[in-house]
Amino acid sequence: MCHTCRPPDRNRPGEAIGTTGHAGGAAIRQPETIAIPALVRGGWPFARSVGSPEIPVTSPVAADRSANKDAVLYVSDNATIDPGRPRSVVIDHEALLARSTDVLSVVDENGLVRYQSPSVERVLGYDPEALVDTTLFDRVHPDDQDAVRDAFENDGPLGTPSNPIEHRFRHAGGSWIWLETSRSTEYDPKVGGYVTNSRDITRRKRTERERERLLDRMADAFVGIDDDWRITYLNAEAERLLGVSSSALVGGDVRTLDNDIPLFHDRCREAMETQDPVTFEIHLDDRDATFEARVFPSPTGLSVYLRDVTEARRIKRELKRTVGALQELYETAAATDLSLAEKQRRLLETGRTHLDLPYGFITRMTDDEQVIVDAVGDHELLQPGSTCPIEQSYCRKTVEAESLLAVQNALTSGWENDDAYDVFELGSYIGARIEVDGDLYGTFCFAATVPRARAFTDSERRFVELSARWLAYEFEERRYQNRLERQNERLDNFASILSHDLRNPLNVAQGRLSIAAERYDDESIAAAASALDRSFDIIDDVLAFSRAGADVLDSEQVALPTVAKRAWDIVDPDAATLAVAPDVGTVTADATRLQQLLENLLRNSVEHGSTDDRRAERAGDTADTLTISLGRLDDDEGFYLADDGPGIDPERRDRIFELGHTDANAGSGLGLAIVREIADAHGWTVTAAESDSGGARFDIRTNADVTPESPVPQ
């Protein structure tokens, strides 16, 4: 008997099953049908089921069962009717399996597909032959692979008809399809694997998700739409949100509703066609409202959830604008290449863009007048240099309130009879005080000739306040810089007087004393010469102090041993030694001023320590040489200079760097003050302490590592 399967269109449902009559006779076609139990003898039908013994025809009645979606069986055309023996037929199993709503497969324990029914093309879009000898698990969703593997690799109940597994399987088109899969309870070696049955449950899973989402989101507005695009239901929140009653909409076609209720959307059509959820936003211009629509499709219609996101979107936009404005404010403040005037103008431009107001201006306020210092916009009365009496200014109320003033609508805020409104005709205004060094300077303002559509937000108010404070800081800095420039100019003039106008007559006096000393042997002449030398020392110290605090513009890596040796050679003490630690290293500094700092510290130690009786008493009568040490701080963030002299009284350590402070009759009180000025100019700190031997110690902290370097020979 032939076992070849025939396509289902060879014998259509409802036709008689073809048979061949006696030899030489015409073909006889009569209805025949096969009993279902005969097909499943030995298991679900595969090609082996149609082998010997032959399956008898049990009923002469042909039936087309396609109407109730049961399988229709076809008999091969070459089946014969033999009056002397039961009739035999060949079943077209491929036609049967192709019409199945389930996918039948044979899969081995490793997930390798050994057989695939034709129905897989209709359910999952694959050619059956393309899946044979491929791994089932490769097309299972990654999150579901463990469960599917477990069902095939273990002989447990998972995956059997009593405990099927639900998983996602990739459709040939790329989407994920939910399947419910069960396998035979035992591995069948005759067919080379487990016999599996998979059913498409995507719609059921989608319905379950819809039900869950509905329960979770009923606080939102809900609109039900059927597959004819008619509204079937609105909840109370939907009525409130849309501003219509349920009775006015239910039963209506969403495609014909007024545009002010745009429930029908291209994305809704997309959701219905693809059966995939979509999310989009609807904006109602007449209400200035924004709704978020989440659409969940099903074969019978759409479930639409609406949420008012107007305020959330406004806050998001405002936050984005505020962050942008603050970023611009920061960039303007940090721009070292911009002048104050350029920064002012940029800040005004940023503000009027952020606030959506056309005019921005900075004022200088006096007791009786307002002066526009800078401005942007084309208001003819709000231009740089414009003035007005204080009683005609909006800013007077900002000054009177001593806080930010915001006017959304001048007419409804009591300004209609105000002189300021009559002159400037500003419908909206916001301004903040600018205080410099605690005193009123003026105001920072923005305005428009029309009322504002909405009130000024907290973030907008905050931006104006921050901008005003930053301007105040800039004005204070400018005032401070101007004051410093004037002081420096006076110091330069003073230094010029010292170095030229005062030094010249002293030079003349010194020359005359030298001549007198050659002629006369008089102690008075020697005392006068000593006083002149003292005057020259004071002049040198004052000049050094006036220049010590200037900005350091020429920094470089300087070897401390080398600079210390040069300073020591200038001090040139007779009864002292300098010990430089071999690892003292280098420091970034202006070499000339660093040498001045070391000279003053070395000279201070020599002058106050080399002849001190207390040091001699501690060291013994024979130890009359002062020792000064230069080394690195323990944390490598600077260096120190220490001696074994008498030290510094703890009560005086905080005052020794003050200008004019000295405990010696011959001292100018400038030496250590110069040390502090030089340290400050480098950004360093200098402090006085006690050395290990009880003498004086000065720690210079550079706030940066002192780099070790090979010692310089002394």
XYZ file of C-alpha atoms in Angstrom:
714
model
C 0.000 0.000 0.000
C 1.237 3.452 -0.924
C 2.219 5.635 2.005
C 2.750 8.841 0.058
C 0.900 11.826 1.541
C -1.156 13.947 -0.809
C -1.838 17.693 -0.536
C -5.240 18.518 0.928
C -6.551 20.108 -2.283
C -6.537 16.726 -4.109
C -9.861 15.812 -2.451
C -11.721 18.743 -0.999
C -13.971 18.441 2.068
C -17.398 17.194 1.089
C -16.252 15.240 -2.008
C -16.543 11.484 -2.270
C -13.346 9.562 -1.676
C -11.970 8.218 -5.008
C -11.603 4.404 -5.564
C -10.907 2.265 -8.619
C -13.499 -0.341 -9.793
C -13.061 -3.688 -11.584
C -10.575 -4.123 -14.381
C -11.749 -2.488 -17.536
C -14.525 -0.733 -15.684
C -14.972 2.984 -15.116
C -13.660 4.547 -12.011
C -16.158 4.307 -9.218
C -16.220 7.183 -6.660
C -18.168 6.607 -3.522
C -18.075 8.193 -0.108
C -15.808 6.581 2.447
C -14.600 7.835 5.808
C -12.149 6.474 8.345
C -12.923 6.070 12.034
C -10.761 8.305 14.256
C -9.886 5.458 16.701
C -8.304 3.573 13.818
C -5.904 6.463 13.233
C -4.563 6.622 16.730
C -3.866 2.954 17.089
C -0.391 2.777 18.616
C -0.156 6.508 19.332
C -0.563 9.830 17.577
C -0.334 9.221 13.812
C 2.978 9.403 12.093
C 3.921 7.618 8.873
C 4.426 4.399 10.855
C 0.777 4.425 11.902
C -0.349 3.711 8.335
C 1.672 0.556 7.934
C 0.549 -3.020 8.307
C -2.025 -4.056 9.387
C -4.122 -2.068 6.960
C -6.776 0.149 8.436
C -10.289 -0.871 7.339
C -12.954 1.589 6.267
C -15.606 1.405 8.931
C -18.328 3.570 7.479
C -19.578 4.270 3.966
C -20.614 7.768 4.939
C -18.421 10.661 3.829
C -18.512 13.767 6.016
C -17.010 17.205 5.785
C -16.148 18.280 9.325
C -14.546 21.531 8.410
C -17.635 23.407 9.545
C -16.934 22.632 13.179
C -13.173 22.888 12.697
C -12.498 19.197 13.299
C -9.899 17.515 11.092
C -11.104 16.125 7.699
C -9.445 12.901 6.564
C -8.678 12.150 2.935
C -8.251 8.811 1.220
C -5.630 8.384 -1.497
C -6.905 8.108 -5.079
C -5.318 4.708 -5.533
C -7.357 3.016 -2.790
C -9.342 0.104 -4.323
C -12.615 -1.605 -3.530
C -12.371 -5.377 -3.489
C -15.674 -7.127 -2.886
C -13.850 -10.185 -1.561
C -11.914 -8.402 1.230
C -12.235 -5.401 3.476
C -11.356 -2.160 1.799
C -7.996 -0.534 2.569
C -7.083 3.168 2.427
C -4.043 5.401 2.767
C -4.458 8.421 5.100
C -3.127 11.823 3.966
C -1.528 12.729 7.333
C 0.197 15.886 6.098
C -3.197 17.369 5.273
C -4.418 16.437 8.718
C -1.395 17.951 10.524
C -1.350 21.089 8.380
C -4.920 21.893 9.507
C -4.122 21.442 13.199
C -4.289 24.522 15.431
C -1.366 23.110 17.438
C 2.274 22.613 16.514
C 3.475 19.026 16.778
C 7.167 18.248 17.090
C 9.617 15.506 17.978
C 12.433 16.899 20.130
C 15.300 14.924 21.650
C 16.685 15.417 25.148
C 19.172 18.033 23.851
C 16.437 20.151 22.314
C 17.246 19.072 18.735
C 14.151 19.073 16.508
C 13.744 15.680 14.772
C 10.349 16.307 13.214
C 8.180 19.408 12.722
C 4.516 19.397 11.699
C 3.382 21.588 8.781
C 1.190 23.677 11.119
C 4.327 25.450 12.356
C 4.257 27.572 9.207
C 0.780 28.892 9.989
C 1.355 29.375 13.730
C 4.994 30.524 13.849
C 5.810 31.402 10.227
C 8.616 28.820 9.734
C 9.085 26.307 6.920
C 8.918 22.921 8.734
C 12.028 21.626 6.986
C 13.986 24.712 8.125
C 13.485 23.772 11.791
C 14.496 20.114 11.512
C 17.967 19.467 12.989
C 18.000 22.874 14.696
C 17.993 23.489 18.444
C 14.612 24.357 19.935
C 16.163 26.389 22.744
C 17.793 28.871 20.342
C 14.388 30.375 19.546
C 13.060 30.378 23.098
C 13.075 33.730 24.919
C 16.227 34.061 27.102
C 14.117 34.516 30.236
C 12.276 31.249 29.561
C 15.128 29.022 28.397
C 15.912 27.517 31.801
C 12.358 26.242 32.275
C 12.167 24.782 28.751
C 15.547 23.064 29.112
C 14.496 21.610 32.435
C 11.349 20.142 30.871
C 13.363 18.197 28.275
C 16.532 17.374 30.165
C 14.807 15.965 33.267
C 12.158 13.280 33.585
C 10.095 15.254 36.074
C 6.461 16.309 35.672
C 7.347 19.729 34.270
C 6.243 19.950 30.653
C 3.969 16.933 30.691
C 0.278 17.263 29.678
C -0.656 17.603 33.343
C 1.903 20.355 33.920
C 2.559 22.208 30.638
C 5.020 25.082 30.465
C 4.293 28.554 29.141
C 7.084 30.286 27.302
C 7.847 32.776 24.560
C 9.032 31.594 21.163
C 10.398 33.839 18.431
C 8.125 34.090 15.406
C 9.776 33.988 11.988
C 8.804 37.653 11.646
C 10.842 38.586 14.740
C 8.075 39.017 17.345
C 7.595 36.857 20.423
C 4.706 34.374 20.546
C 3.489 32.847 23.788
C 3.186 29.039 23.627
C 1.840 26.432 25.998
C 3.939 23.328 25.435
C 3.516 19.788 26.728
C 5.590 16.733 25.901
C 5.040 12.996 26.105
C 5.695 11.660 29.569
C 8.498 9.405 28.374
C 11.240 9.562 25.801
C 10.196 7.481 22.798
C 13.229 5.864 21.103
C 11.092 4.737 18.163
C 10.559 8.335 17.066
C 13.883 9.606 18.452
C 12.678 11.963 21.146
C 9.743 13.457 23.002
C 6.528 14.126 21.147
C 5.541 17.723 21.931
C 2.349 19.693 21.423
C 2.523 23.510 21.443
C -0.482 25.808 21.442
C -0.482 29.569 20.720
C -1.673 31.352 23.893
C -0.498 34.861 22.947
C -3.994 36.298 23.033
C -4.735 34.681 26.357
C -1.542 36.134 27.850
C -2.354 39.529 26.404
C -5.815 39.354 27.967
C -4.283 38.434 31.302
C -1.915 41.384 31.096
C -4.774 43.673 30.183
C -6.754 42.484 33.161
C -3.812 43.091 35.493
C -3.166 46.536 34.080
C -6.815 47.414 34.338
C -6.834 46.551 38.027
C -3.664 48.561 38.583
C -4.756 51.626 36.650
C -8.392 52.190 37.388
C -7.404 55.408 39.162
C -6.660 56.693 35.652
C -9.277 57.700 33.147
C -10.477 54.638 31.209
C -12.193 54.467 27.833
C -13.341 51.214 26.226
C -13.511 51.043 22.399
C -14.807 48.028 20.458
C -13.515 46.673 17.144
C -15.998 48.898 15.258
C -14.379 51.984 16.839
C -17.390 52.707 19.029
C -17.007 53.857 22.622
C -18.395 51.259 24.997
C -17.476 52.674 28.390
C -16.066 55.734 30.216
C -15.276 55.785 33.904
C -15.850 58.815 36.126
C -12.233 59.981 35.846
C -12.512 59.921 32.043
C -15.657 62.060 32.218
C -13.863 64.552 34.465
C -10.697 64.605 32.390
C -12.457 64.990 29.034
C -15.145 67.307 30.349
C -18.016 65.255 28.879
C -20.621 62.863 30.236
C -20.566 59.162 29.573
C -24.028 59.297 28.015
C -22.810 61.794 25.440
C -20.048 59.534 24.185
C -20.972 55.892 24.734
C -22.112 54.368 21.484
C -20.455 57.060 19.407
C -17.813 56.413 16.777
C -14.453 57.811 17.903
C -13.607 58.583 14.302
C -16.438 61.118 14.038
C -16.064 62.821 17.414
C -15.144 66.495 17.619
C -11.453 67.295 17.425
C -11.444 68.546 21.000
C -11.756 64.931 22.186
C -9.094 63.212 20.060
C -9.508 59.666 21.317
C -9.067 58.317 17.823
C -5.457 58.515 16.780
C -3.206 56.926 14.178
C -1.464 55.143 17.029
C -4.795 53.576 18.025
C -5.181 52.193 14.515
C -1.616 50.918 14.731
C -2.346 49.161 18.013
C -5.464 47.508 16.588
C -3.624 46.302 13.504
C -0.500 45.024 15.256
C -2.201 43.994 18.520
C 0.723 45.609 20.343
C 0.257 48.227 23.098
C 1.199 51.820 22.283
C 1.738 54.963 24.355
C 1.460 58.520 23.088
C 0.481 62.013 24.238
C -2.537 64.134 23.297
C -2.349 67.909 23.650
C -5.535 70.005 23.782
C -4.617 73.511 22.695
C -7.851 75.139 23.825
C -7.308 73.883 27.380
C -3.499 73.938 27.307
C -3.679 70.392 28.651
C -1.620 67.305 27.868
C -2.839 63.731 28.339
C -0.797 60.555 28.214
C -2.710 57.804 26.410
C -1.813 54.156 26.904
C -3.636 51.873 24.497
C -3.919 48.104 25.038
C -5.422 46.210 22.095
C -7.358 42.946 22.005
C -9.239 41.179 19.195
C -12.461 42.750 20.443
C -11.274 46.348 20.782
C -9.079 48.776 22.681
C -8.632 49.641 26.340
C -7.494 53.283 26.547
C -6.087 54.752 29.760
C -5.694 58.524 30.019
C -3.662 60.469 32.559
C -3.348 64.243 32.868
C 0.375 64.987 32.599
C 0.037 68.737 32.006
C 1.673 69.772 35.267
C 4.311 67.061 35.058
C 5.300 68.147 31.553
C 5.306 71.816 32.589
C 7.575 71.045 35.539
C 9.823 68.998 33.293
C 10.059 71.830 30.752
C 10.628 74.390 33.484
C 13.279 72.251 35.119
C 15.047 71.844 31.788
C 14.898 75.604 31.167
C 16.062 76.361 34.709
C 18.974 73.948 34.495
C 19.954 75.525 31.181
C 19.721 79.049 32.605
C 21.734 78.128 35.707
C 24.332 76.463 33.514
C 24.628 79.666 31.490
C 24.847 81.669 34.726
C 27.673 79.436 35.925
C 29.528 79.638 32.613
C 29.191 83.425 32.611
C 30.478 83.706 36.176
C 33.409 81.392 35.435
C 34.406 83.098 32.168
C 37.714 84.741 33.020
C 38.070 86.171 29.530
C 34.941 88.357 29.822
C 34.816 91.844 31.260
C 32.229 92.791 33.857
C 30.247 94.686 31.206
C 30.212 91.613 28.950
C 29.113 89.400 31.831
C 26.285 91.807 32.684
C 25.012 91.804 29.126
C 25.176 88.012 28.837
C 23.319 87.613 32.126
C 20.556 89.963 30.972
C 20.176 88.027 27.708
C 20.027 84.723 29.577
C 17.408 86.076 31.959
C 15.015 87.478 29.401
C 15.171 84.204 27.413
C 14.583 82.104 30.523
C 11.730 84.305 31.786
C 10.280 84.961 28.314
C 10.265 88.716 28.976
C 11.579 91.157 26.349
C 13.264 93.740 28.609
C 16.096 93.246 31.065
C 17.909 96.036 32.928
C 20.236 96.821 35.837
C 19.647 100.001 37.819
C 21.647 102.225 40.150
C 19.355 103.661 42.811
C 19.902 106.858 44.768
C 17.575 108.589 47.201
C 15.806 110.504 44.436
C 16.772 108.971 41.093
C 16.910 105.715 39.152
C 19.729 105.308 36.585
C 19.759 102.483 34.019
C 23.296 101.033 34.156
C 22.814 98.384 31.472
C 19.835 97.047 29.521
C 18.646 94.731 26.740
C 15.464 95.127 24.707
C 13.988 97.971 22.682
C 11.953 99.816 25.318
C 12.876 103.450 24.659
C 12.801 104.432 28.357
C 14.831 101.426 29.494
C 18.165 102.082 27.834
C 21.659 102.482 29.370
C 22.043 105.963 30.823
C 18.277 106.633 31.056
C 17.096 108.203 34.308
C 13.809 108.879 36.033
C 12.637 110.222 39.409
C 12.525 107.479 42.010
C 8.743 107.865 42.455
C 8.181 106.925 38.792
C 10.149 103.671 38.969
C 8.856 100.157 39.437
C 12.081 99.335 41.263
C 11.250 101.616 44.190
C 8.799 98.977 45.444
C 11.490 96.310 45.132
C 13.717 98.513 47.283
C 10.913 99.223 49.751
C 10.014 95.525 50.064
C 13.684 94.659 50.597
C 13.053 91.438 48.680
C 12.179 90.189 45.246
C 9.125 91.817 43.642
C 7.111 89.854 41.058
C 4.104 91.343 39.228
C 2.221 89.003 36.899
C -0.414 91.582 35.915
C 0.173 95.234 36.838
C -3.470 96.270 36.324
C -4.853 93.598 38.629
C -2.072 94.201 41.170
C -2.917 97.840 41.925
C -0.584 99.637 39.506
C -3.205 101.221 37.234
C -2.998 104.588 39.047
C 0.732 104.447 39.754
C 3.057 107.003 38.141
C 5.440 104.187 37.164
C 2.728 102.477 35.118
C 1.759 105.752 33.456
C 5.368 106.360 32.397
C 6.669 102.899 31.475
C 3.385 100.988 30.854
C 4.863 97.699 32.020
C 2.233 94.982 32.350
C 4.517 92.486 34.112
C 7.723 92.856 36.091
C 10.158 90.943 38.300
C 13.132 92.487 40.118
C 15.555 91.887 42.988
C 17.786 94.148 45.088
C 21.532 94.385 44.526
C 23.445 95.105 47.716
C 27.167 95.838 47.676
C 29.084 95.643 50.951
C 25.768 95.727 52.815
C 24.547 98.904 51.115
C 21.873 99.254 48.430
C 23.354 99.544 44.966
C 20.307 99.091 42.709
C 18.126 96.391 41.152
C 18.251 93.542 38.631
C 14.987 93.468 36.672
C 12.984 92.024 33.754
C 9.678 93.251 32.352
C 7.149 93.286 29.509
C 4.470 95.726 28.396
C 1.792 93.001 28.558
C 0.636 90.919 31.537
C 2.199 87.495 31.936
C 0.063 84.468 31.103
C 1.167 82.611 34.221
C 2.627 83.478 37.592
C 6.366 83.491 38.132
C 7.482 80.087 39.373
C 9.708 79.458 42.359
C 12.584 78.453 40.093
C 12.210 81.668 38.055
C 12.208 83.758 41.224
C 15.233 81.859 42.440
C 17.079 82.514 39.187
C 16.533 86.282 39.515
C 17.637 86.259 43.165
C 20.769 84.217 42.403
C 21.643 86.460 39.479
C 21.252 89.577 41.631
C 23.475 88.087 44.325
C 26.110 87.132 41.777
C 26.053 90.675 40.355
C 26.440 92.040 43.872
C 29.475 89.823 44.357
C 30.954 90.973 41.043
C 30.382 94.627 41.972
C 32.002 94.042 45.363
C 34.964 92.388 43.677
C 35.265 95.255 41.242
C 35.083 97.772 44.097
C 37.722 95.798 45.999
C 39.959 95.564 42.922
C 39.622 99.295 42.336
C 40.525 99.946 45.950
C 43.553 97.646 45.687
C 44.638 99.320 42.483
C 44.478 102.701 44.188
C 46.392 101.372 47.191
C 49.005 99.782 44.948
C 49.340 103.026 43.076
C 49.918 104.860 46.346
C 52.435 102.190 47.417
C 54.258 102.543 44.119
C 54.378 106.295 44.619
C 55.608 105.787 48.183
C 58.264 103.320 47.007
C 59.352 105.824 44.396
C 59.703 108.481 47.085
C 61.731 106.096 49.250
C 63.993 104.915 46.483
C 64.631 108.325 44.923
C 63.397 111.383 46.785
C 64.415 110.146 50.256
C 67.458 108.073 49.364
C 69.123 110.904 47.395
C 69.453 113.387 50.301
C 70.537 110.517 52.563
C 73.268 109.669 50.078
C 74.420 113.309 50.209
C 74.409 113.260 54.022
C 76.353 109.997 54.062
C 78.979 111.489 51.722
C 79.387 114.575 53.861
C 79.763 112.422 57.016
C 82.466 110.382 55.310
C 84.420 113.562 54.618
C 83.897 114.783 58.179
C 85.041 111.447 59.576
C 88.289 111.765 57.664
C 88.894 115.222 59.129
C 87.681 114.759 62.646
C 87.819 111.932 65.154
C 84.467 112.431 66.804
C 82.124 109.770 68.238
C 79.143 111.869 67.156
C 80.117 111.501 63.523
C 80.312 107.693 63.913
C 76.872 107.643 65.589
C 75.407 109.742 62.779
C 76.887 107.395 60.168
C 75.355 104.408 61.999
C 71.969 106.148 62.002
C 72.240 106.755 58.270
C 73.054 103.055 57.671
C 70.000 102.196 59.756
C 67.907 104.537 57.583
C 69.076 102.805 54.429
C 68.182 99.391 55.970
C 64.685 100.641 56.789
C 64.244 101.970 53.254
C 65.310 98.588 51.845
C 62.863 96.763 54.140
C 59.974 99.052 53.263
C 60.642 98.635 49.546
C 60.849 94.875 49.965
C 57.557 94.843 51.896
C 55.760 96.972 49.313
C 56.717 94.494 46.593
C 56.415 91.267 48.580
C 52.646 90.880 48.179
C 52.494 91.372 44.406
C 51.052 88.489 42.393
C 53.480 85.702 41.543
C 53.688 85.638 37.753
C 56.944 83.762 37.138
C 56.854 80.449 39.019
C 59.256 77.599 38.323
C 60.702 74.524 39.992
C 63.361 75.892 42.355
C 65.914 73.778 44.234
C 65.672 74.748 47.894
C 69.351 73.938 48.689
C 70.554 76.247 45.915
C 68.341 79.172 46.957
C 69.183 78.621 50.622
C 72.922 78.792 49.864
C 72.509 82.101 47.992
C 70.486 83.546 50.882
C 73.056 82.287 53.411
C 75.879 83.908 51.511
C 74.077 87.264 51.667
C 73.349 87.008 55.407
C 77.011 85.952 55.903
C 76.906 85.269 59.673
C 80.135 84.790 61.644
C 78.894 82.553 64.441
C 76.249 80.339 62.838
C 76.010 77.309 60.534
C 73.320 76.182 58.090
C 72.468 72.480 57.823
C 70.394 71.564 54.745
C 68.664 68.159 54.792
C 69.744 66.047 51.808
C 66.127 65.354 50.785
C 64.765 68.902 51.044
C 64.069 68.844 47.274
C 62.442 71.504 45.082
C 59.385 73.764 45.285
C 57.379 75.727 42.702
C 58.028 79.406 43.399
C 59.362 82.745 42.208
C 63.080 82.177 42.868
C 63.867 85.820 43.711
C 61.093 86.193 46.265
C 61.754 82.737 47.734
C 65.344 83.831 48.324
C 64.069 87.028 50.028
C 61.854 84.880 52.295
C 64.782 82.659 53.296
C 67.093 85.652 53.801
C 64.643 87.237 56.241
C 64.100 83.999 58.178
C 67.852 83.292 58.362
C 68.616 86.862 59.406
C 65.888 86.673 62.082
C 67.441 83.511 63.543
C 70.976 84.952 63.468
C 69.983 88.299 64.991
C 67.908 86.763 67.783
C 69.846 83.606 68.497
C 73.594 83.881 67.932
C 74.361 86.044 70.996
C 71.683 84.695 73.300
C 72.959 83.655 76.738
C 70.168 81.118 77.282
C 71.210 79.117 74.184
C 74.816 79.081 75.496
C 73.653 77.896 78.887
C 71.692 75.002 77.310
C 74.552 73.986 74.998
C 77.496 74.650 77.354
C 80.051 77.434 77.570
C 81.966 76.189 74.543
C 78.966 76.023 72.220
C 78.729 79.602 70.938
C 77.744 78.729 67.342
C 74.091 78.913 66.298
C 72.841 76.008 64.133
C 70.000 76.550 61.630
C 68.332 73.585 59.858
C 66.380 73.501 56.567
C 64.256 70.414 55.855
C 61.026 69.000 54.439
C 57.811 68.770 56.465
C 56.822 65.257 57.483
C 53.795 65.252 55.146
C 55.909 66.562 52.203
C 53.591 69.584 51.834
C 56.207 72.230 52.502
C 59.490 72.942 54.261
C 60.714 74.325 57.582
C 63.561 76.434 58.969
C 64.538 75.766 62.600
C 67.314 76.959 64.936
C 68.631 76.093 68.386
C 68.394 79.673 69.634
C 66.171 80.992 72.441
C 62.902 80.416 70.592
C 59.807 82.614 70.512
C 57.510 83.290 73.442
C 54.260 81.329 72.716
C 52.208 84.429 73.496
C 53.999 86.330 70.719
C 53.925 83.695 67.969
C 50.656 84.959 66.468
C 51.885 88.579 66.419
C 55.429 88.331 65.097
C 54.237 88.532 61.461
C 52.386 91.785 62.047
C 53.726 94.900 60.374
C 56.023 96.841 62.759
C 56.207 94.128 65.437
C 59.741 93.746 66.896
C 61.478 93.055 70.205
C 64.778 94.619 69.167
C 65.648 98.265 69.415
C 67.352 98.157 66.049
C 64.660 96.180 64.242
C 62.250 97.694 61.727
C 59.440 95.204 62.395
C 59.246 94.449 58.664
C 61.361 91.285 58.262
C 58.753 88.672 59.235
C 55.927 90.767 57.801
C 57.717 90.500 54.451
C 57.959 86.705 54.943
C 54.206 86.500 55.399
C 53.519 88.710 52.353
C 55.740 86.566 50.141
C 54.077 83.387 51.407
C 50.607 84.843 50.789
C 51.576 85.875 47.271
C 52.481 82.226 46.542
C 49.320 80.900 48.187
C 51.343 79.432 51.065
C 50.945 79.684 54.841
C 53.702 80.372 57.386
C 53.467 79.620 61.109
C 55.870 79.904 64.050
C 56.500 77.048 66.490
C 59.175 75.621 68.774
C 62.020 73.535 67.327
C 63.107 70.194 68.763
C 65.995 71.936 70.532
C 63.739 74.610 72.038
C 64.578 77.297 69.517
C 62.452 78.944 66.832
C 60.886 77.010 63.977
C 59.019 78.353 60.944
C 56.804 75.981 58.912
C 56.075 77.088 55.350
C 53.195 74.969 54.040
C 52.983 75.094 50.252
C 49.880 72.821 50.015
C 51.696 70.817 47.340
C 54.295 68.115 47.564
C 57.862 69.302 47.790
C 59.642 67.257 45.137
C 62.714 65.376 46.389
C 65.899 66.169 44.544
C 69.559 65.312 44.860
C 71.190 67.717 47.319
C 73.231 70.592 45.973
C 76.821 70.646 47.318
C 77.266 73.322 49.993
